[in-house]
PDB file of C-alpha atoms in Angstrom:
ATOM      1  CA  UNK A   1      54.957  44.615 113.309  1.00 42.00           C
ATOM      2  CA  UNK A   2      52.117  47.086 112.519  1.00 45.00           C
ATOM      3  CA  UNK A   3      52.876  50.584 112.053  1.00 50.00           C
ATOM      4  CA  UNK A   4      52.308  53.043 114.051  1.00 45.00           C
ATOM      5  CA  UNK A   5      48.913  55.067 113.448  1.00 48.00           C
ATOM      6  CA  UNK A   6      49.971  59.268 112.826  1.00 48.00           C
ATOM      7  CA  UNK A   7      48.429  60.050 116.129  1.00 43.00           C
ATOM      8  CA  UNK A   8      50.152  57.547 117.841  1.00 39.00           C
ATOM      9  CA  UNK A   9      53.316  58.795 116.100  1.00 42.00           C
ATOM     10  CA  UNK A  10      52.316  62.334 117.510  1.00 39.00           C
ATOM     11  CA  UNK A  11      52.197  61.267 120.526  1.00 37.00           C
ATOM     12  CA  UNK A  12      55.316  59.446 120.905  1.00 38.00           C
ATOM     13  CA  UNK A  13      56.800  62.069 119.411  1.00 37.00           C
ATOM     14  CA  UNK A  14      55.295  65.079 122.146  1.00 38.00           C
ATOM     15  CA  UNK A  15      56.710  62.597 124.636  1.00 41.00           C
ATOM     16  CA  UNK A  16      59.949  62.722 123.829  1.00 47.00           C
ATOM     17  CA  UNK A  17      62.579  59.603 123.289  1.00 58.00           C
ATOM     18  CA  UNK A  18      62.665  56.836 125.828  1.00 74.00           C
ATOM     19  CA  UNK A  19      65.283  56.937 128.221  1.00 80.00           C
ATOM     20  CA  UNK A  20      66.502  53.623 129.180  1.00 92.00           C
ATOM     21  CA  UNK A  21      66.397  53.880 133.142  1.00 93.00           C
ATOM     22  CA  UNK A  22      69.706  52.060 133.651  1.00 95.00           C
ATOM     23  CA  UNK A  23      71.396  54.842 131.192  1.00 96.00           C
ATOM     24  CA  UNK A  24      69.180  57.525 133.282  1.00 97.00           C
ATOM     25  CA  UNK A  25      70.819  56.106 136.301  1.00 97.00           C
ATOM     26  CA  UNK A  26      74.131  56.161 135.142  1.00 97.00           C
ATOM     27  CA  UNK A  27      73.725  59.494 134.198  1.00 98.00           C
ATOM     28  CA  UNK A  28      72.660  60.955 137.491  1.00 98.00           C
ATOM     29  CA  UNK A  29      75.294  59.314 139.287  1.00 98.00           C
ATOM     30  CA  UNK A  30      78.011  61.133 136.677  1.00 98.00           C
ATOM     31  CA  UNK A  31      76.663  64.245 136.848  1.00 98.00           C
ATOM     32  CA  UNK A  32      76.310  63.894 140.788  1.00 98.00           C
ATOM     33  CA  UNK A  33      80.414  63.188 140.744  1.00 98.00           C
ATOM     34  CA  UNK A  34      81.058  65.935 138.232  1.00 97.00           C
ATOM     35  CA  UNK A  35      79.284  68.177 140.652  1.00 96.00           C
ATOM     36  CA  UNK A  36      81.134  66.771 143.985  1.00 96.00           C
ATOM     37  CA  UNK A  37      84.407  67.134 141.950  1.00 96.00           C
ATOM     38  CA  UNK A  38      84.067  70.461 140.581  1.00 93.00           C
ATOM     39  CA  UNK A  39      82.024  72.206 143.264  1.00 92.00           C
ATOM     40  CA  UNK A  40      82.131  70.155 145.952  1.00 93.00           C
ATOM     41  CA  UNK A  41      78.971  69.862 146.894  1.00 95.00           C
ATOM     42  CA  UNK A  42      78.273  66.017 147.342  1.00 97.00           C
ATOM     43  CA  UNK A  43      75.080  64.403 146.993  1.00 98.00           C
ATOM     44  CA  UNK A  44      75.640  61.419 145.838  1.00 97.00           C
ATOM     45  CA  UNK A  45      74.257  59.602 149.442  1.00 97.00           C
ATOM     46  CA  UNK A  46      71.189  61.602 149.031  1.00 98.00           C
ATOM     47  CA  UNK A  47      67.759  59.624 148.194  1.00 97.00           C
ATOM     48  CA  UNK A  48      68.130  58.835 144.745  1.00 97.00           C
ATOM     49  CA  UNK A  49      64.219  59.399 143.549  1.00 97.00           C
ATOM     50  CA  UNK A  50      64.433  63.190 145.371  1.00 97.00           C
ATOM     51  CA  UNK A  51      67.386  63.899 142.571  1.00 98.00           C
ATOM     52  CA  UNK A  52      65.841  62.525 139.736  1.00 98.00           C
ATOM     53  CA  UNK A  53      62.501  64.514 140.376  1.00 97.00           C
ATOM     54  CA  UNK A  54      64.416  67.255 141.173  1.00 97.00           C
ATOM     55  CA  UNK A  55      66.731  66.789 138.113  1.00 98.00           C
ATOM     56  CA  UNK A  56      63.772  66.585 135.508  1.00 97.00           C
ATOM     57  CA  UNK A  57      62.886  69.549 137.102  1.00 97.00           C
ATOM     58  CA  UNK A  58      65.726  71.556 135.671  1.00 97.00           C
ATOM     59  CA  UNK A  59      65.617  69.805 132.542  1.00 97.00           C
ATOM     60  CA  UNK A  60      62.019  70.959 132.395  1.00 97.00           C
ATOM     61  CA  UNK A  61      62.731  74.245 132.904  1.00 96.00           C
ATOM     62  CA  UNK A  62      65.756  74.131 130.528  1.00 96.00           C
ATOM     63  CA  UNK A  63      64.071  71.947 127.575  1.00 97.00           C
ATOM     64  CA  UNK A  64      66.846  69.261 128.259  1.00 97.00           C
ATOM     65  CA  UNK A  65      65.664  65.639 127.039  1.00 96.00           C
ATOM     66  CA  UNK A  66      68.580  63.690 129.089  1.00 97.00           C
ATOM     67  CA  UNK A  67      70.419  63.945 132.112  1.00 98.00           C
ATOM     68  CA  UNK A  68      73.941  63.976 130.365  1.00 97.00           C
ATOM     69  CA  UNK A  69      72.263  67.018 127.987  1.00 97.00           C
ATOM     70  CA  UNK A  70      72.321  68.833 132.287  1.00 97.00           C
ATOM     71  CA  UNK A  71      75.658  67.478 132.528  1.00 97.00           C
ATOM     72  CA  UNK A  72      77.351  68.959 129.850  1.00 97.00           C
ATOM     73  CA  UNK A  73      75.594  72.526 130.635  1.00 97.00           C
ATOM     74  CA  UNK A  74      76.873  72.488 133.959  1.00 96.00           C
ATOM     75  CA  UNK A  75      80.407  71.681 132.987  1.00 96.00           C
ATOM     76  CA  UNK A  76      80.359  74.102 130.306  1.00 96.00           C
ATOM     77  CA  UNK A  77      77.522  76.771 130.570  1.00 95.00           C
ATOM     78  CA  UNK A  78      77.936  79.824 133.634  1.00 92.00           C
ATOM     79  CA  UNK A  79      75.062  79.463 136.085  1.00 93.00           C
ATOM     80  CA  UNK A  80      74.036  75.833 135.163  1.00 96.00           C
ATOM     81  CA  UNK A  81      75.788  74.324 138.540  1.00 96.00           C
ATOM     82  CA  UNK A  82      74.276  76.792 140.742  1.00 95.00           C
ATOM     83  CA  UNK A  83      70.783  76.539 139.155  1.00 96.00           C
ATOM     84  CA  UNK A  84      71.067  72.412 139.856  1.00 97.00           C
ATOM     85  CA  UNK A  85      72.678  73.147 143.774  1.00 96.00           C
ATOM     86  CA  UNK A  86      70.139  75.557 144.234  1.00 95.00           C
ATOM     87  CA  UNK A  87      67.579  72.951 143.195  1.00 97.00           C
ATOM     88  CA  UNK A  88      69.161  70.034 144.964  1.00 97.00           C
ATOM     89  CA  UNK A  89      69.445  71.971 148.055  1.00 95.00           C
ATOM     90  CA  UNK A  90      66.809  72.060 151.050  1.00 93.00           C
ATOM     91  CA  UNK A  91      64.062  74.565 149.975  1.00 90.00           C
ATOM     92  CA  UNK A  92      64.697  78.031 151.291  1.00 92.00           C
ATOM     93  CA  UNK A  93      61.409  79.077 153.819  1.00 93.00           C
ATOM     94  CA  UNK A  94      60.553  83.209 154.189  1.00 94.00           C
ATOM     95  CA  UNK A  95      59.792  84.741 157.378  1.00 96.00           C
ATOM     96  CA  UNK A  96      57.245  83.122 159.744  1.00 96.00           C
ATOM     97  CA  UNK A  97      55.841  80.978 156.438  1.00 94.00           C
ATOM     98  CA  UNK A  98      54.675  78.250 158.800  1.00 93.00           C
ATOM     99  CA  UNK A  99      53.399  79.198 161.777  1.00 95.00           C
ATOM    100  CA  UNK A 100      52.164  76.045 163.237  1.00 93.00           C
ATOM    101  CA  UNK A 101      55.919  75.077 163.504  1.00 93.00           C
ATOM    102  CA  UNK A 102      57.147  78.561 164.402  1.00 95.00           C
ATOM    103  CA  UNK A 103      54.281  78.514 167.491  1.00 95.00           C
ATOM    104  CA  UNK A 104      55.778  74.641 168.259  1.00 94.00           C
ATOM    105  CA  UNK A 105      59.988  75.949 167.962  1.00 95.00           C
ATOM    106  CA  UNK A 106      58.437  78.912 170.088  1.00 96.00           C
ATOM    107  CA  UNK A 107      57.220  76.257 172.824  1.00 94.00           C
ATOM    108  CA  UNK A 108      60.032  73.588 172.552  1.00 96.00           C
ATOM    109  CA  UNK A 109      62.750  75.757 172.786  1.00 96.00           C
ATOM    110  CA  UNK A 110      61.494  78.756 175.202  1.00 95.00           C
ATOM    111  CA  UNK A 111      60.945  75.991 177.674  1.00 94.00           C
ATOM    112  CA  UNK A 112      64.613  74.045 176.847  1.00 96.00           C
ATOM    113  CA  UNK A 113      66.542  76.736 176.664  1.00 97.00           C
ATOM    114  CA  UNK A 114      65.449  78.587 179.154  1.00 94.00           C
ATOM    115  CA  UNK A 115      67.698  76.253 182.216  1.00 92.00           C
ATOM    116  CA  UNK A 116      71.054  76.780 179.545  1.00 94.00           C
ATOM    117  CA  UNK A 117      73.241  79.135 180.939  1.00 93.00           C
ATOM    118  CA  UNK A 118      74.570  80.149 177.576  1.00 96.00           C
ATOM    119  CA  UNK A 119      72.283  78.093 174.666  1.00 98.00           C
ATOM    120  CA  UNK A 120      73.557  77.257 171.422  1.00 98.00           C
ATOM    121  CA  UNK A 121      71.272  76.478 168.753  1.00 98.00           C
ATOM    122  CA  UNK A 122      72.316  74.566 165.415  1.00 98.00           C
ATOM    123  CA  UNK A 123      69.935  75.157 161.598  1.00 98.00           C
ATOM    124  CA  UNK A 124      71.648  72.423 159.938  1.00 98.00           C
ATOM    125  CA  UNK A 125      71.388  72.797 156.236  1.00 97.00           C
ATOM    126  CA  UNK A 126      69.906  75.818 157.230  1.00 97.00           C
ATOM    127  CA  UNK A 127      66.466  77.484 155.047  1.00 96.00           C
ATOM    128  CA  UNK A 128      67.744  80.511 154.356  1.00 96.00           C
ATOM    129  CA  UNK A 129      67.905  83.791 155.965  1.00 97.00           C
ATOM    130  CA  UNK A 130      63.851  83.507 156.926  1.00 97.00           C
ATOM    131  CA  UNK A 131      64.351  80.641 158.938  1.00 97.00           C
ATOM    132  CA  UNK A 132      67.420  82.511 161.046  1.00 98.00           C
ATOM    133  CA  UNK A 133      65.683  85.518 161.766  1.00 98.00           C
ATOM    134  CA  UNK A 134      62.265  83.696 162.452  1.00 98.00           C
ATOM    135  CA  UNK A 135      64.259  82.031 165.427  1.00 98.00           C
ATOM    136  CA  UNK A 136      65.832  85.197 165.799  1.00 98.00           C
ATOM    137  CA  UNK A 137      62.495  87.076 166.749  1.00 98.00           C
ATOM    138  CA  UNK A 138      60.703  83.959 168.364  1.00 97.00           C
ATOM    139  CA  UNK A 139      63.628  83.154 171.246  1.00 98.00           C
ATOM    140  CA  UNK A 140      63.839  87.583 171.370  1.00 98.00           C
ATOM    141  CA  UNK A 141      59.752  86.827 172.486  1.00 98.00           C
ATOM    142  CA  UNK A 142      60.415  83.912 174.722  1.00 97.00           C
ATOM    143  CA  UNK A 143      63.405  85.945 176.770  1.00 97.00           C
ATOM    144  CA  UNK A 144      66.638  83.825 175.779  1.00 97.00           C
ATOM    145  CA  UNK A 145      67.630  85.266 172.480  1.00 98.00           C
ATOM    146  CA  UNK A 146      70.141  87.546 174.411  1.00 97.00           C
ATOM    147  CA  UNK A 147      72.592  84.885 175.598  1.00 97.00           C
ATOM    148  CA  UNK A 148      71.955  81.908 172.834  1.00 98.00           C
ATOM    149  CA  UNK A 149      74.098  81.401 170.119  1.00 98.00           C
ATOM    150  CA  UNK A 150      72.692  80.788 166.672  1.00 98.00           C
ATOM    151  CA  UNK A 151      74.522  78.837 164.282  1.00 98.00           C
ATOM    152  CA  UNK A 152      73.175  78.558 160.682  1.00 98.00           C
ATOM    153  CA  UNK A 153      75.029  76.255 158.296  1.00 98.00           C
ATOM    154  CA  UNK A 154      74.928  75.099 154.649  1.00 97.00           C
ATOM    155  CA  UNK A 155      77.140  74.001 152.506  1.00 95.00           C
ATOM    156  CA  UNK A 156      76.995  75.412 149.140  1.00 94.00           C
ATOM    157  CA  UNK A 157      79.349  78.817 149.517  1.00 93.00           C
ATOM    158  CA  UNK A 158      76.707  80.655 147.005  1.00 93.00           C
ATOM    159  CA  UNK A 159      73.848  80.370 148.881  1.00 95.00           C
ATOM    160  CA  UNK A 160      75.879  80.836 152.135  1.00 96.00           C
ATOM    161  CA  UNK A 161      76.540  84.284 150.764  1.00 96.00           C
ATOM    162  CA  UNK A 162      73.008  84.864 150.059  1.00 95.00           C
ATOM    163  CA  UNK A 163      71.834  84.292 153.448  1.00 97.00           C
ATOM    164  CA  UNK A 164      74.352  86.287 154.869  1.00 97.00           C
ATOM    165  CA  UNK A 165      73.707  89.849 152.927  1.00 97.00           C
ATOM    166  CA  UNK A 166      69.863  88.779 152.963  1.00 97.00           C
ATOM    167  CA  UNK A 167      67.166  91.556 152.951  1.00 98.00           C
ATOM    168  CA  UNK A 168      62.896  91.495 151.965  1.00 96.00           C
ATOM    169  CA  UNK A 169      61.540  94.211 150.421  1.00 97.00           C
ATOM    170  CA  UNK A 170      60.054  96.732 153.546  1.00 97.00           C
ATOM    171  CA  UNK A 171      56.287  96.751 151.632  1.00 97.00           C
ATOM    172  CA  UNK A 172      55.962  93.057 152.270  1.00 96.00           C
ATOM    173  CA  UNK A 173      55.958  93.480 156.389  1.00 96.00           C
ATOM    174  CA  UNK A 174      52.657  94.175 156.910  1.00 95.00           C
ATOM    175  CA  UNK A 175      51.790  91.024 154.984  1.00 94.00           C
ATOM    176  CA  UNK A 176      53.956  89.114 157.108  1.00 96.00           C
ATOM    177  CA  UNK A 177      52.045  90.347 160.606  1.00 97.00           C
ATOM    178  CA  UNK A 178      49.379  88.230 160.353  1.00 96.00           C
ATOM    179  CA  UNK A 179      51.749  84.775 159.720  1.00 96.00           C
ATOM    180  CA  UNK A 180      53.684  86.309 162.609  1.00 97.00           C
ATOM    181  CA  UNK A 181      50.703  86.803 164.730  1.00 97.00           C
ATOM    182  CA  UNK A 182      49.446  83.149 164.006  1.00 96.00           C
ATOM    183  CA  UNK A 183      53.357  81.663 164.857  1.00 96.00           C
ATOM    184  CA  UNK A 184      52.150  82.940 168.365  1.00 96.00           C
ATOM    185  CA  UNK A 185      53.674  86.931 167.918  1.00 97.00           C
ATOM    186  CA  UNK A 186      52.006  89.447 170.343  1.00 94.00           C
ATOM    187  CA  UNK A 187      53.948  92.618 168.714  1.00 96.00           C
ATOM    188  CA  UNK A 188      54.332  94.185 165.363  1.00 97.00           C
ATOM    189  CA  UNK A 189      56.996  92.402 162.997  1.00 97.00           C
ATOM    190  CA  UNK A 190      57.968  95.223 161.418  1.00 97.00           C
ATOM    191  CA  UNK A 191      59.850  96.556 164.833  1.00 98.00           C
ATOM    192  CA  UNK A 192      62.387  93.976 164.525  1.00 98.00           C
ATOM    193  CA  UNK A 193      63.432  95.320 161.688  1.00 98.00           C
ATOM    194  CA  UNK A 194      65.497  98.420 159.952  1.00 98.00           C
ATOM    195  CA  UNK A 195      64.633  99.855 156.064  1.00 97.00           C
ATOM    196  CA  UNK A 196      66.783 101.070 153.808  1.00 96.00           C
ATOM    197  CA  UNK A 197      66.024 102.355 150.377  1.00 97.00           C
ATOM    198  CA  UNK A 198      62.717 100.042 150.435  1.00 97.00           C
ATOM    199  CA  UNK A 199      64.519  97.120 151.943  1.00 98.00           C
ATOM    200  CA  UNK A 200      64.201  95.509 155.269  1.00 98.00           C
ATOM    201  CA  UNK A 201      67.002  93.717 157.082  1.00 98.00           C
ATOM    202  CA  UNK A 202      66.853  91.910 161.040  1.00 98.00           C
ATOM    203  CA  UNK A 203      67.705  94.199 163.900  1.00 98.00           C
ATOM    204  CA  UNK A 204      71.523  94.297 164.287  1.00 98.00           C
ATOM    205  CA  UNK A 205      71.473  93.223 167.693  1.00 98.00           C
ATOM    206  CA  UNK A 206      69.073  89.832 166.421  1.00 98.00           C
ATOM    207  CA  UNK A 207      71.720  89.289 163.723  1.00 98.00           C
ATOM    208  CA  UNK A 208      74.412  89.507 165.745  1.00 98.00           C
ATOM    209  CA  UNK A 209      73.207  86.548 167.424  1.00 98.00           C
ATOM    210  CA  UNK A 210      73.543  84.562 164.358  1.00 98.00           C
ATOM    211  CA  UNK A 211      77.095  82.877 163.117  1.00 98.00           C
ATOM    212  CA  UNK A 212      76.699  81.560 159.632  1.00 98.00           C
ATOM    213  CA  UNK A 213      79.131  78.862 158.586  1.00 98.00           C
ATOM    214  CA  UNK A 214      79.645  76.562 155.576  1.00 97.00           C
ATOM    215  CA  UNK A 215      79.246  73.031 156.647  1.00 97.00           C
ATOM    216  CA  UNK A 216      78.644  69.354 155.307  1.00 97.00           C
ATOM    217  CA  UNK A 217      76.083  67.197 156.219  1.00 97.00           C
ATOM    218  CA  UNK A 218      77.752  64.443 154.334  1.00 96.00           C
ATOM    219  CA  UNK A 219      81.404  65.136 154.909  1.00 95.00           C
ATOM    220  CA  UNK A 220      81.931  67.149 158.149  1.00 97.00           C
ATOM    221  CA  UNK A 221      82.464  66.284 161.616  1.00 97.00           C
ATOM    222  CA  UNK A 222      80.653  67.277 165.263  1.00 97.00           C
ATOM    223  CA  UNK A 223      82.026  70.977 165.607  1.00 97.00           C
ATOM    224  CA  UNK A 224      80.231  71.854 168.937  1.00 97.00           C
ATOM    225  CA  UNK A 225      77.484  70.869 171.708  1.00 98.00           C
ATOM    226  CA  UNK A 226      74.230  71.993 171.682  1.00 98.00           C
ATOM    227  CA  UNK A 227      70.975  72.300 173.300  1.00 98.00           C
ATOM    228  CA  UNK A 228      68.766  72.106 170.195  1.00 98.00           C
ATOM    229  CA  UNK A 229      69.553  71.058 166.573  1.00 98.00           C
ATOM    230  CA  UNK A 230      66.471  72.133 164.051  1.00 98.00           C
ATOM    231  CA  UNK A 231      66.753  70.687 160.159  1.00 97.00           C
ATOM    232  CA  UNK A 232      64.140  71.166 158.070  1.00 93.00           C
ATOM    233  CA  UNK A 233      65.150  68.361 155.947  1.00 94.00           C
ATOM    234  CA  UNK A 234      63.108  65.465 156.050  1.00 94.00           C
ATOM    235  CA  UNK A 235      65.386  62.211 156.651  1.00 95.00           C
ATOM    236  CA  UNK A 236      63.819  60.831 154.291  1.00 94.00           C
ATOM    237  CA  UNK A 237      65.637  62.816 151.618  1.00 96.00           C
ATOM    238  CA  UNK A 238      68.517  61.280 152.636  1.00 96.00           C
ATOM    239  CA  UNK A 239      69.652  57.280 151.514  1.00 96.00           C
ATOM    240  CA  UNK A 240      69.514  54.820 154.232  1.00 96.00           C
ATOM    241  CA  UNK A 241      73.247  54.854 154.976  1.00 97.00           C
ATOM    242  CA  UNK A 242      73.340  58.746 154.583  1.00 97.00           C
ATOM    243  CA  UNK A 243      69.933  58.927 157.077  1.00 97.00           C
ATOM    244  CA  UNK A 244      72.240  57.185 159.533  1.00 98.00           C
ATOM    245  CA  UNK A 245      75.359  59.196 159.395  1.00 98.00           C
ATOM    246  CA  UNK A 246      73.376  62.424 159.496  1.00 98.00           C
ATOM    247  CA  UNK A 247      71.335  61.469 162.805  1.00 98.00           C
ATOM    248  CA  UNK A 248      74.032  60.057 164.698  1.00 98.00           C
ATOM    249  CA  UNK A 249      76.251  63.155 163.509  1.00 98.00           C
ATOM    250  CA  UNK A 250      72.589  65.496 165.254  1.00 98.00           C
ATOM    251  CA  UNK A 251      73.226  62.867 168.265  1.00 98.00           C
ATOM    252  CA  UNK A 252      77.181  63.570 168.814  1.00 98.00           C
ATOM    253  CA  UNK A 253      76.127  66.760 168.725  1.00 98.00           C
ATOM    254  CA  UNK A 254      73.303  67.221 170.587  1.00 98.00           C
ATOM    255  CA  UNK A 255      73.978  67.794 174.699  1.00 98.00           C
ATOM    256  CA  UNK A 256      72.015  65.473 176.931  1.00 97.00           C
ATOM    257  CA  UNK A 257      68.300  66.613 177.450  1.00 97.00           C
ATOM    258  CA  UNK A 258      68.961  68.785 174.404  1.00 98.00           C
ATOM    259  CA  UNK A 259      65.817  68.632 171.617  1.00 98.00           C
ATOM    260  CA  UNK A 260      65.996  67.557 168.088  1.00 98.00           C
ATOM    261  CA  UNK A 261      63.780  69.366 165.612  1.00 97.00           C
ATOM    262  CA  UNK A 262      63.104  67.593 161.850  1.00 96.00           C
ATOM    263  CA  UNK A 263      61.570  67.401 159.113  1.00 93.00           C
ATOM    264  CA  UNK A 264      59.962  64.168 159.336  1.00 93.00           C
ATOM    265  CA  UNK A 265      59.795  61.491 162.607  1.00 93.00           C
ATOM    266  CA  UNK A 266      62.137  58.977 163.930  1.00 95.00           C
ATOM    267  CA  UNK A 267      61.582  55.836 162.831  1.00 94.00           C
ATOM    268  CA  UNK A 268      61.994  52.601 164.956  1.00 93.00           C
ATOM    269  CA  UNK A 269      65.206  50.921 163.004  1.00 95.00           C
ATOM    270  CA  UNK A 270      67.129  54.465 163.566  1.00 97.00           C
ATOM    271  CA  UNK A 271      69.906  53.585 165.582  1.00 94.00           C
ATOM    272  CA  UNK A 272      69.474  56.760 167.977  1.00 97.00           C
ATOM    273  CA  UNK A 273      65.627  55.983 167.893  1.00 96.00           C
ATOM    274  CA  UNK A 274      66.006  54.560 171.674  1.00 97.00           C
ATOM    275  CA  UNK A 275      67.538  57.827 172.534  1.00 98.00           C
ATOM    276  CA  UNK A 276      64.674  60.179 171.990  1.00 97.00           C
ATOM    277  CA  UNK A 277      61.220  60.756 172.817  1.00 95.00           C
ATOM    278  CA  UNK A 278      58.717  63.329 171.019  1.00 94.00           C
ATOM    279  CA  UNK A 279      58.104  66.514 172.899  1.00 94.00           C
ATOM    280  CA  UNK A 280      54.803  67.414 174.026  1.00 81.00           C
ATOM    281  CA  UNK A 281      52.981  65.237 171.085  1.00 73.00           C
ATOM    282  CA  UNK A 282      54.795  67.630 168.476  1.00 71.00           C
ATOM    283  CA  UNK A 283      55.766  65.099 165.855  1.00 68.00           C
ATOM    284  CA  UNK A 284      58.684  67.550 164.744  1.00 86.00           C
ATOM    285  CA  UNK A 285      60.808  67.773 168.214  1.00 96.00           C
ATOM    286  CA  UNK A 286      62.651  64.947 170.081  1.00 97.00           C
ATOM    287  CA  UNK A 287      64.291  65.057 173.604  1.00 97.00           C
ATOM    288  CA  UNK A 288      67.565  63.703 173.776  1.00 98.00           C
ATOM    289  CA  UNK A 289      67.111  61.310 176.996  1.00 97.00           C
ATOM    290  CA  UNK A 290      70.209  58.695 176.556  1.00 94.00           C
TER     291      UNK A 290
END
């Protein structure tokens, strides 16, 4: 067998050693039960190329060759776990950051939950503290905010407690009034907000609408009915068998005529695909009709 030439040895040797991908699988699925057993925060079910991409990504950002290299930091180094959770978990959104699907939530669910005598809204696997108080201020706008209950879940405790004691820094709210204006806003962001030493937290009557709870896509069961379920997530994140659970676990959940708002559409072999029917054209909400 001929040698290898030295820039050919260079460049295997930039690229690092190969990784056998049955190893690399075996790997991922260890550290994903080291992290279900030790922090208890299971996503093992979860689409298996979304981890690994998201896995290199720490590695990356650590200089980690191998998976089990991750492994043994987060077993043994403070802050490893949380920096893979935080990575694994849906991607936190800041206030009014998309307002083509604030102006569509803004449509969907001023017109649905405006018959509700006392609305309950679910984020499941919430985005962060942005994505509450964006539905906060938009349902304030449409006239309903005052008797619907918002429930924001998640189930990692440390981001939980993030979201909770959120705040932005006040000098970003101007910024934010023209993303507000084009998520269909006809006031001034800034007024639904207090400052305090240079940081800027919801109203206290808009948070007080919001109940945040830790909760488990994968593990938990239907806590309460609703008249609209929003998850950023896209399905597709989730494995086949996971997809399932997760969007019959929405359906349980979801009150008759409720709407359904995800991340990506419903797909014919869904089991509560015959159930639904888009809203309006928007790709993103679903009307529970069986």
């Amino acid at each position: 067998m001929a040698a290898l030439s030295a820039p050919a040895r260079a460049c295997a040797a930039a690229a690092g050693p190969m990784i056998d991908p049955a190893v690399e699988a075996l790997e991922i699925a260890l550290l994903l039960d080291a992290l279900n057993a030790r922090h208890g925060d299971d996503f093992r079910d979860y689409d298996r190329a979304l981890v690994r991409r998201k896995l290199l990504g720490v590695m990356a950002e650590r200089g980690l060759a191998t998976v089990s290299g991750l492994q043994e930091r987060v077993l043994h180094e403070p802050g490893a776990a949380a920096a893979v959770l935080r990575a694994l978990a849906v991607q936190h959104t800041a206030l009014f950051d998309d307002p083509p699907r604030a102006r569509e939530a803004r449509e969907v669910l001023g017109k649905s939950l405006s018959s509700a005598a006392v609305p309950k809204v679910w984020l499941a696997d919430c985005a962060g503290a942005g994505q509450a108080w964006t539905l906060a201020i938009l349902l304030f706008e449409e006239g309903v905010l005052a008797r619907t209950d918002i429930f924001a879940t998640v189930a990692n405790e440390e981001l939980l407690a993030e979201m909770r004691t959120a705040s932005l820094d006040a000098a970003s709210l101007p910024a934010l009034q023209r993303q507000y204006r084009h998520g269909g806003g006809a006031g001034q962001v800034a007024d639904y907000f207090e400052v305090h030493d240079g940081r800027a937290v919801l109203l206290p009557r808009l948070r007080a609408r919001i109940t945040w709870a830790s909760y488990s896509l994968v593990t938990d069961a239907s806590f309460n009915e609703f008249q609209a379920i929003a998850c950023c997530r896209d399905p597709s994140d989730f494995g086949p068998i996971l997809r399932q659970r997760v969007l019959r676990l929405f359906h349980e959940s979801l009150a008759r005529f409720g709407v359904l708002g995800i991340g990506g559409e419903l797909r014919a072999g869904d089991a509560i695909a015959a159930a639904y029917q888009p809203v309006g054209g928007h790709t993103a909400w679903y009307k529970r009709v069986g």
